[in-house]
PDB file of C-alpha atoms in Angstrom:
ATOM      1  CA  MET A 277     -77.690  23.236  28.934  1.00 55.00           C
ATOM      2  CA  THR A 278     -75.382  23.457  25.926  1.00 56.00           C
ATOM      3  CA  GLN A 279     -72.138  25.388  25.731  1.00 59.00           C
ATOM      4  CA  PRO A 280     -71.882  28.165  23.171  1.00 57.00           C
ATOM      5  CA  ASN A 281     -70.087  27.008  19.987  1.00 61.00           C
ATOM      6  CA  THR A 282     -66.520  28.354  20.295  1.00 55.00           C
ATOM      7  CA  PRO A 283     -63.960  27.597  17.578  1.00 54.00           C
ATOM      8  CA  SER A 284     -60.983  25.574  18.858  1.00 54.00           C
ATOM      9  CA  ALA A 285     -57.368  26.397  17.958  1.00 52.00           C
ATOM     10  CA  PRO A 286     -56.215  24.629  14.767  1.00 52.00           C
ATOM     11  CA  GLN A 287     -54.019  21.542  15.320  1.00 51.00           C
ATOM     12  CA  ALA A 288     -50.736  21.377  13.439  1.00 49.00           C
ATOM     13  CA  PRO A 289     -50.104  18.153  11.448  1.00 51.00           C
ATOM     14  CA  GLY A 290     -47.825  15.398  12.776  1.00 51.00           C
ATOM     15  CA  GLY A 291     -48.715  15.616  16.474  1.00 50.00           C
ATOM     16  CA  TYR A 292     -46.887  18.864  17.113  1.00 50.00           C
ATOM     17  CA  GLY A 293     -48.108  21.541  19.510  1.00 51.00           C
ATOM     18  CA  ARG A 294     -50.725  24.145  18.600  1.00 53.00           C
ATOM     19  CA  ASP A 295     -48.157  26.644  17.374  1.00 52.00           C
ATOM     20  CA  GLY A 296     -46.566  24.032  15.069  1.00 54.00           C
ATOM     21  CA  GLY A 297     -43.390  23.874  17.177  1.00 54.00           C
ATOM     22  CA  ARG A 298     -41.963  20.745  18.792  1.00 55.00           C
ATOM     23  CA  ARG A 299     -43.187  19.694  22.187  1.00 53.00           C
ATOM     24  CA  PRO A 300     -40.798  20.299  25.078  1.00 54.00           C
ATOM     25  CA  GLY A 301     -38.322  17.471  25.673  1.00 53.00           C
ATOM     26  CA  GLY A 302     -36.904  17.147  22.143  1.00 51.00           C
ATOM     27  CA  GLY A 303     -36.931  13.992  19.940  1.00 52.00           C
ATOM     28  CA  GLY A 304     -40.105  12.217  18.903  1.00 55.00           C
ATOM     29  CA  ARG A 305     -41.726   9.423  20.904  1.00 64.00           C
ATOM     30  CA  GLY A 306     -40.071  10.338  24.186  1.00 60.00           C
ATOM     31  CA  ARG A 307     -36.479   9.840  23.018  1.00 68.00           C
ATOM     32  CA  GLY A 308     -33.815  12.498  23.253  1.00 65.00           C
ATOM     33  CA  PRO A 309     -31.236  13.161  20.531  1.00 71.00           C
ATOM     34  CA  ARG A 310     -28.945  10.207  19.621  1.00 67.00           C
ATOM     35  CA  LYS A 311     -25.698  10.127  21.588  1.00 70.00           C
ATOM     36  CA  GLN A 312     -22.433  10.361  19.676  1.00 70.00           C
ATOM     37  CA  THR A 313     -20.221   7.253  19.904  1.00 72.00           C
ATOM     38  CA  GLU A 314     -16.553   7.495  20.926  1.00 72.00           C
ATOM     39  CA  SER A 315     -15.485   6.641  17.358  1.00 68.00           C
ATOM     40  CA  GLU A 316     -17.650   9.426  15.893  1.00 70.00           C
ATOM     41  CA  ALA A 317     -16.192  11.882  18.415  1.00 69.00           C
ATOM     42  CA  LEU A 318     -12.710  10.975  17.108  1.00 75.00           C
ATOM     43  CA  GLY A 319     -13.837  11.429  13.477  1.00 76.00           C
ATOM     44  CA  LEU A 320     -13.948   7.699  12.694  1.00 83.00           C
ATOM     45  CA  THR A 321     -16.670   5.669  10.973  1.00 87.00           C
ATOM     46  CA  GLU A 322     -17.927   2.647  12.897  1.00 88.00           C
ATOM     47  CA  THR A 323     -19.657  -0.294  11.177  1.00 90.00           C
ATOM     48  CA  VAL A 324     -21.123  -3.362  12.882  1.00 92.00           C
ATOM     49  CA  VAL A 325     -20.360  -6.274  10.510  1.00 92.00           C
ATOM     50  CA  SER A 326     -21.870  -9.153  12.455  1.00 91.00           C
ATOM     51  CA  ILE A 327     -23.675  -9.857  15.723  1.00 93.00           C
ATOM     52  CA  ASN A 328     -23.382 -13.416  16.971  1.00 92.00           C
ATOM     53  CA  ARG A 329     -25.816 -14.665  19.634  1.00 93.00           C
ATOM     54  CA  VAL A 330     -24.699 -17.607  21.758  1.00 91.00           C
ATOM     55  CA  SER A 331     -26.598 -19.364  24.532  1.00 93.00           C
ATOM     56  CA  LYS A 332     -25.528 -21.291  27.596  1.00 91.00           C
ATOM     57  CA  THR A 333     -27.977 -23.718  29.144  1.00 93.00           C
ATOM     58  CA  VAL A 334     -28.059 -23.396  32.931  1.00 92.00           C
ATOM     59  CA  LYS A 335     -30.285 -24.820  35.658  1.00 91.00           C
ATOM     60  CA  GLY A 336     -32.916 -22.081  35.279  1.00 88.00           C
ATOM     61  CA  GLY A 337     -33.027 -22.074  31.454  1.00 92.00           C
ATOM     62  CA  LYS A 338     -30.873 -20.414  28.803  1.00 92.00           C
ATOM     63  CA  ARG A 339     -28.498 -17.483  29.218  1.00 93.00           C
ATOM     64  CA  PHE A 340     -27.862 -15.447  26.083  1.00 93.00           C
ATOM     65  CA  SER A 341     -24.698 -13.549  25.310  1.00 94.00           C
ATOM     66  CA  PHE A 342     -23.625 -11.569  22.221  1.00 95.00           C
ATOM     67  CA  GLY A 343     -20.439 -11.177  20.209  1.00 94.00           C
ATOM     68  CA  ALA A 344     -20.190  -8.114  17.919  1.00 94.00           C
ATOM     69  CA  LEU A 345     -17.630  -7.741  15.121  1.00 94.00           C
ATOM     70  CA  VAL A 346     -16.995  -4.027  14.547  1.00 94.00           C
ATOM     71  CA  VAL A 347     -14.886  -2.266  11.882  1.00 94.00           C
ATOM     72  CA  VAL A 348     -13.572   1.266  12.476  1.00 93.00           C
ATOM     73  CA  GLY A 349     -11.813   3.510   9.941  1.00 92.00           C
ATOM     74  CA  ASP A 350     -10.959   7.143   9.198  1.00 90.00           C
ATOM     75  CA  LYS A 351     -11.555   6.955   5.380  1.00 88.00           C
ATOM     76  CA  LYS A 352      -7.927   8.078   4.864  1.00 88.00           C
ATOM     77  CA  GLY A 353      -6.028   4.778   4.913  1.00 87.00           C
ATOM     78  CA  SER A 354      -6.481   3.647   8.527  1.00 91.00           C
ATOM     79  CA  VAL A 355      -8.694   0.743   9.547  1.00 93.00           C
ATOM     80  CA  GLY A 356      -9.102  -1.679  12.456  1.00 93.00           C
ATOM     81  CA  SER A 357     -11.439  -4.480  13.486  1.00 93.00           C
ATOM     82  CA  GLY A 358     -12.390  -5.822  16.887  1.00 94.00           C
ATOM     83  CA  LEU A 359     -14.638  -8.341  18.592  1.00 94.00           C
ATOM     84  CA  GLY A 360     -16.604  -7.416  21.704  1.00 95.00           C
ATOM     85  CA  LYS A 361     -18.542  -9.876  23.872  1.00 94.00           C
ATOM     86  CA  SER A 362     -21.176  -9.068  26.474  1.00 94.00           C
ATOM     87  CA  LYS A 363     -24.599 -10.072  27.806  1.00 94.00           C
ATOM     88  CA  ASP A 364     -25.952  -6.833  26.312  1.00 93.00           C
ATOM     89  CA  ILE A 365     -25.721  -6.010  22.565  1.00 93.00           C
ATOM     90  CA  GLN A 366     -24.846  -2.318  23.108  1.00 92.00           C
ATOM     91  CA  PHE A 367     -21.963  -3.168  25.465  1.00 94.00           C
ATOM     92  CA  ALA A 368     -20.712  -5.806  22.996  1.00 94.00           C
ATOM     93  CA  ILE A 369     -20.665  -3.187  20.197  1.00 93.00           C
ATOM     94  CA  GLN A 370     -18.885  -0.654  22.450  1.00 92.00           C
ATOM     95  CA  LYS A 371     -16.245  -3.238  23.412  1.00 93.00           C
ATOM     96  CA  GLY A 372     -15.796  -4.250  19.759  1.00 93.00           C
ATOM     97  CA  ALA A 373     -15.344  -0.608  18.693  1.00 92.00           C
ATOM     98  CA  ALA A 374     -12.777  -0.017  21.467  1.00 93.00           C
ATOM     99  CA  ALA A 375     -10.839  -3.143  20.391  1.00 94.00           C
ATOM    100  CA  ALA A 376     -10.994  -1.981  16.734  1.00 92.00           C
ATOM    101  CA  ARG A 377      -9.612   1.471  17.626  1.00 91.00           C
ATOM    102  CA  ARG A 378      -6.708  -0.165  19.498  1.00 93.00           C
ATOM    103  CA  SER A 379      -5.844  -2.446  16.561  1.00 91.00           C
ATOM    104  CA  MET A 380      -5.925   0.178  13.774  1.00 92.00           C
ATOM    105  CA  ILE A 381      -3.379  -0.157  10.960  1.00 92.00           C
ATOM    106  CA  LYS A 382      -2.218   2.401   8.366  1.00 92.00           C
ATOM    107  CA  PHE A 383      -1.682   1.535   4.700  1.00 90.00           C
ATOM    108  CA  PRO A 384      -1.060   3.474   1.443  1.00 90.00           C
ATOM    109  CA  ILE A 385      -3.918   4.485  -0.893  1.00 90.00           C
ATOM    110  CA  VAL A 386      -3.116   5.438  -4.511  1.00 88.00           C
ATOM    111  CA  ARG A 387      -5.897   7.249  -6.442  1.00 89.00           C
ATOM    112  CA  ASP A 388      -8.713   5.780  -4.295  1.00 88.00           C
ATOM    113  CA  THR A 389      -7.445   2.196  -4.734  1.00 90.00           C
ATOM    114  CA  ILE A 390      -4.641  -0.034  -3.407  1.00 91.00           C
ATOM    115  CA  PRO A 391      -1.095   0.217  -4.873  1.00 90.00           C
ATOM    116  CA  HIS A 392      -0.749  -3.468  -5.886  1.00 91.00           C
ATOM    117  CA  GLU A 393      -2.357  -6.911  -5.842  1.00 93.00           C
ATOM    118  CA  THR A 394      -2.310  -8.764  -2.511  1.00 93.00           C
ATOM    119  CA  VAL A 395      -3.670 -11.828  -0.724  1.00 94.00           C
ATOM    120  CA  GLY A 396      -4.435 -11.977   3.011  1.00 93.00           C
ATOM    121  CA  SER A 397      -5.281 -15.012   5.080  1.00 93.00           C
ATOM    122  CA  TYR A 398      -6.568 -15.604   8.579  1.00 92.00           C
ATOM    123  CA  GLY A 399      -7.525 -19.095   9.731  1.00 90.00           C
ATOM    124  CA  ALA A 400      -9.478 -20.733   6.886  1.00 92.00           C
ATOM    125  CA  GLY A 401     -10.306 -17.363   5.299  1.00 91.00           C
ATOM    126  CA  ARG A 402      -8.326 -16.102   2.276  1.00 93.00           C
ATOM    127  CA  VAL A 403      -9.019 -12.798   0.534  1.00 93.00           C
ATOM    128  CA  TRP A 404      -7.550 -11.689  -2.817  1.00 94.00           C
ATOM    129  CA  MET A 405      -7.468  -7.969  -3.683  1.00 93.00           C
ATOM    130  CA  LYS A 406      -6.563  -6.174  -6.895  1.00 93.00           C
ATOM    131  CA  PRO A 407      -6.419  -2.447  -7.759  1.00 93.00           C
ATOM    132  CA  ALA A 408      -9.255  -1.233 -10.026  1.00 92.00           C
ATOM    133  CA  ALA A 409      -9.756   1.609 -12.507  1.00 92.00           C
ATOM    134  CA  PRO A 410     -11.562   4.773 -11.346  1.00 91.00           C
ATOM    135  CA  GLY A 411     -15.349   4.335 -11.345  1.00 91.00           C
ATOM    136  CA  THR A 412     -15.260   0.562 -10.715  1.00 91.00           C
ATOM    137  CA  GLY A 413     -16.525   0.840  -7.154  1.00 92.00           C
ATOM    138  CA  VAL A 414     -15.992  -1.612  -4.290  1.00 92.00           C
ATOM    139  CA  ILE A 415     -16.547  -5.117  -5.668  1.00 93.00           C
ATOM    140  CA  ALA A 416     -16.616  -7.100  -2.409  1.00 91.00           C
ATOM    141  CA  GLY A 417     -18.794  -9.153  -0.074  1.00 87.00           C
ATOM    142  CA  SER A 418     -20.455  -7.614   2.980  1.00 81.00           C
ATOM    143  CA  GLY A 419     -17.698  -8.223   5.556  1.00 85.00           C
ATOM    144  CA  ILE A 420     -14.821  -7.116   3.328  1.00 91.00           C
ATOM    145  CA  ARG A 421     -16.829  -4.183   1.928  1.00 91.00           C
ATOM    146  CA  ALA A 422     -17.331  -2.730   5.424  1.00 90.00           C
ATOM    147  CA  GLY A 423     -13.572  -2.756   6.075  1.00 90.00           C
ATOM    148  CA  LEU A 424     -12.634  -1.276   2.698  1.00 91.00           C
ATOM    149  CA  GLU A 425     -15.239   1.511   2.838  1.00 90.00           C
ATOM    150  CA  ALA A 426     -14.220   2.427   6.391  1.00 91.00           C
ATOM    151  CA  ALA A 427     -10.598   2.622   5.163  1.00 90.00           C
ATOM    152  CA  GLY A 428     -11.535   5.022   2.338  1.00 90.00           C
ATOM    153  CA  ILE A 429     -11.004   2.761  -0.703  1.00 92.00           C
ATOM    154  CA  LYS A 430     -13.448   3.585  -3.520  1.00 92.00           C
ATOM    155  CA  ASP A 431     -12.285   1.300  -6.385  1.00 93.00           C
ATOM    156  CA  ILE A 432     -11.146  -2.295  -5.812  1.00 93.00           C
ATOM    157  CA  LEU A 433     -11.722  -5.886  -6.961  1.00 94.00           C
ATOM    158  CA  THR A 434     -11.807  -8.608  -4.284  1.00 93.00           C
ATOM    159  CA  LYS A 435     -12.542 -12.323  -4.104  1.00 93.00           C
ATOM    160  CA  SER A 436     -12.996 -14.607  -1.123  1.00 91.00           C
ATOM    161  CA  LEU A 437     -10.921 -17.745  -1.758  1.00 91.00           C
ATOM    162  CA  GLY A 438     -11.524 -19.608   1.508  1.00 88.00           C
ATOM    163  CA  SER A 439     -14.071 -19.636   4.310  1.00 89.00           C
ATOM    164  CA  ASN A 440     -16.920 -17.129   4.006  1.00 88.00           C
ATOM    165  CA  ASN A 441     -17.204 -16.714   7.775  1.00 90.00           C
ATOM    166  CA  HIS A 442     -17.529 -12.939   8.519  1.00 90.00           C
ATOM    167  CA  PHE A 443     -14.855 -13.045  11.225  1.00 91.00           C
ATOM    168  CA  SER A 444     -12.251 -14.853   9.077  1.00 92.00           C
ATOM    169  CA  MET A 445     -12.960 -12.641   6.052  1.00 92.00           C
ATOM    170  CA  VAL A 446     -12.662  -9.342   7.934  1.00 93.00           C
ATOM    171  CA  TYR A 447      -9.419 -10.387   9.670  1.00 93.00           C
ATOM    172  CA  ALA A 448      -7.997 -11.696   6.337  1.00 93.00           C
ATOM    173  CA  CYS A 449      -8.917  -8.349   4.708  1.00 92.00           C
ATOM    174  CA  ILE A 450      -7.045  -6.416   7.433  1.00 93.00           C
ATOM    175  CA  GLU A 451      -4.081  -8.822   7.029  1.00 93.00           C
ATOM    176  CA  ALA A 452      -4.022  -8.152   3.246  1.00 92.00           C
ATOM    177  CA  LEU A 453      -4.152  -4.366   3.739  1.00 91.00           C
ATOM    178  CA  GLU A 454      -1.291  -4.600   6.252  1.00 91.00           C
ATOM    179  CA  THR A 455       1.005  -6.165   3.608  1.00 90.00           C
ATOM    180  CA  LEU A 456       0.554  -3.231   1.177  1.00 88.00           C
ATOM    181  CA  ARG A 457       3.632  -1.120   0.429  1.00 86.00           C
ATOM    182  CA  SER A 458       3.887   2.139  -1.512  1.00 83.00           C
ATOM    183  CA  LYS A 459       6.353   2.529  -4.414  1.00 80.00           C
ATOM    184  CA  ASP A 460       8.599   4.808  -2.292  1.00 83.00           C
ATOM    185  CA  ALA A 461       8.648   2.312   0.606  1.00 82.00           C
ATOM    186  CA  VAL A 462       9.725  -0.532  -1.748  1.00 81.00           C
ATOM    187  CA  LEU A 463      12.485   1.621  -3.315  1.00 82.00           C
ATOM    188  CA  LYS A 464      13.717   2.556   0.173  1.00 84.00           C
ATOM    189  CA  LEU A 465      13.811  -1.151   1.165  1.00 84.00           C
ATOM    190  CA  ARG A 466      15.929  -1.898  -1.918  1.00 86.00           C
ATOM    191  CA  GLY A 467      18.239   1.021  -1.152  1.00 83.00           C
ATOM    192  CA  LYS A 468      17.370   2.913  -4.343  1.00 79.00           C
ATOM    193  CA  ALA A 469      15.614   5.898  -2.798  1.00 63.00           C
TER     194      ALA A 469
END
């Protein structure tokens, strides 16, 4: 015995419900909305520069652990970097971000660039920075670029003069930014303000 031919309800494209609305439970593929990080809650941008995987050989095999280098900035002249280590990548990133927020420095920005030429060094890493004309953009390698963009610099020329290790370059970049002085601060130091 055959069933009478009844038209079925039209299916909406993309795996949504019959009425075209989202299925209950939010986000696609069983995930809820992405959680906001602590840095984002404070209005800071957080960038993971490098994730380093290390292994320790033990009796039962290998144990893996991760080190995450994170740069945090407010895009208004404040930036910090930190290293977090953990057996889980997410915890390593969280620890790195917390360390970066604790080590934030403030420096002057003049017309979206730095006030003067500077060189920073950390270990074997040396970074040279020079102010650039408007529209130049951030001319920098990946590690330095992350720090400068998080700090809010839009035009700058940089060159890595030493080791190109991400950790050394980021710390040297922060060191260079820390040495920057505004015109008023220099005049005050000389007793002319």
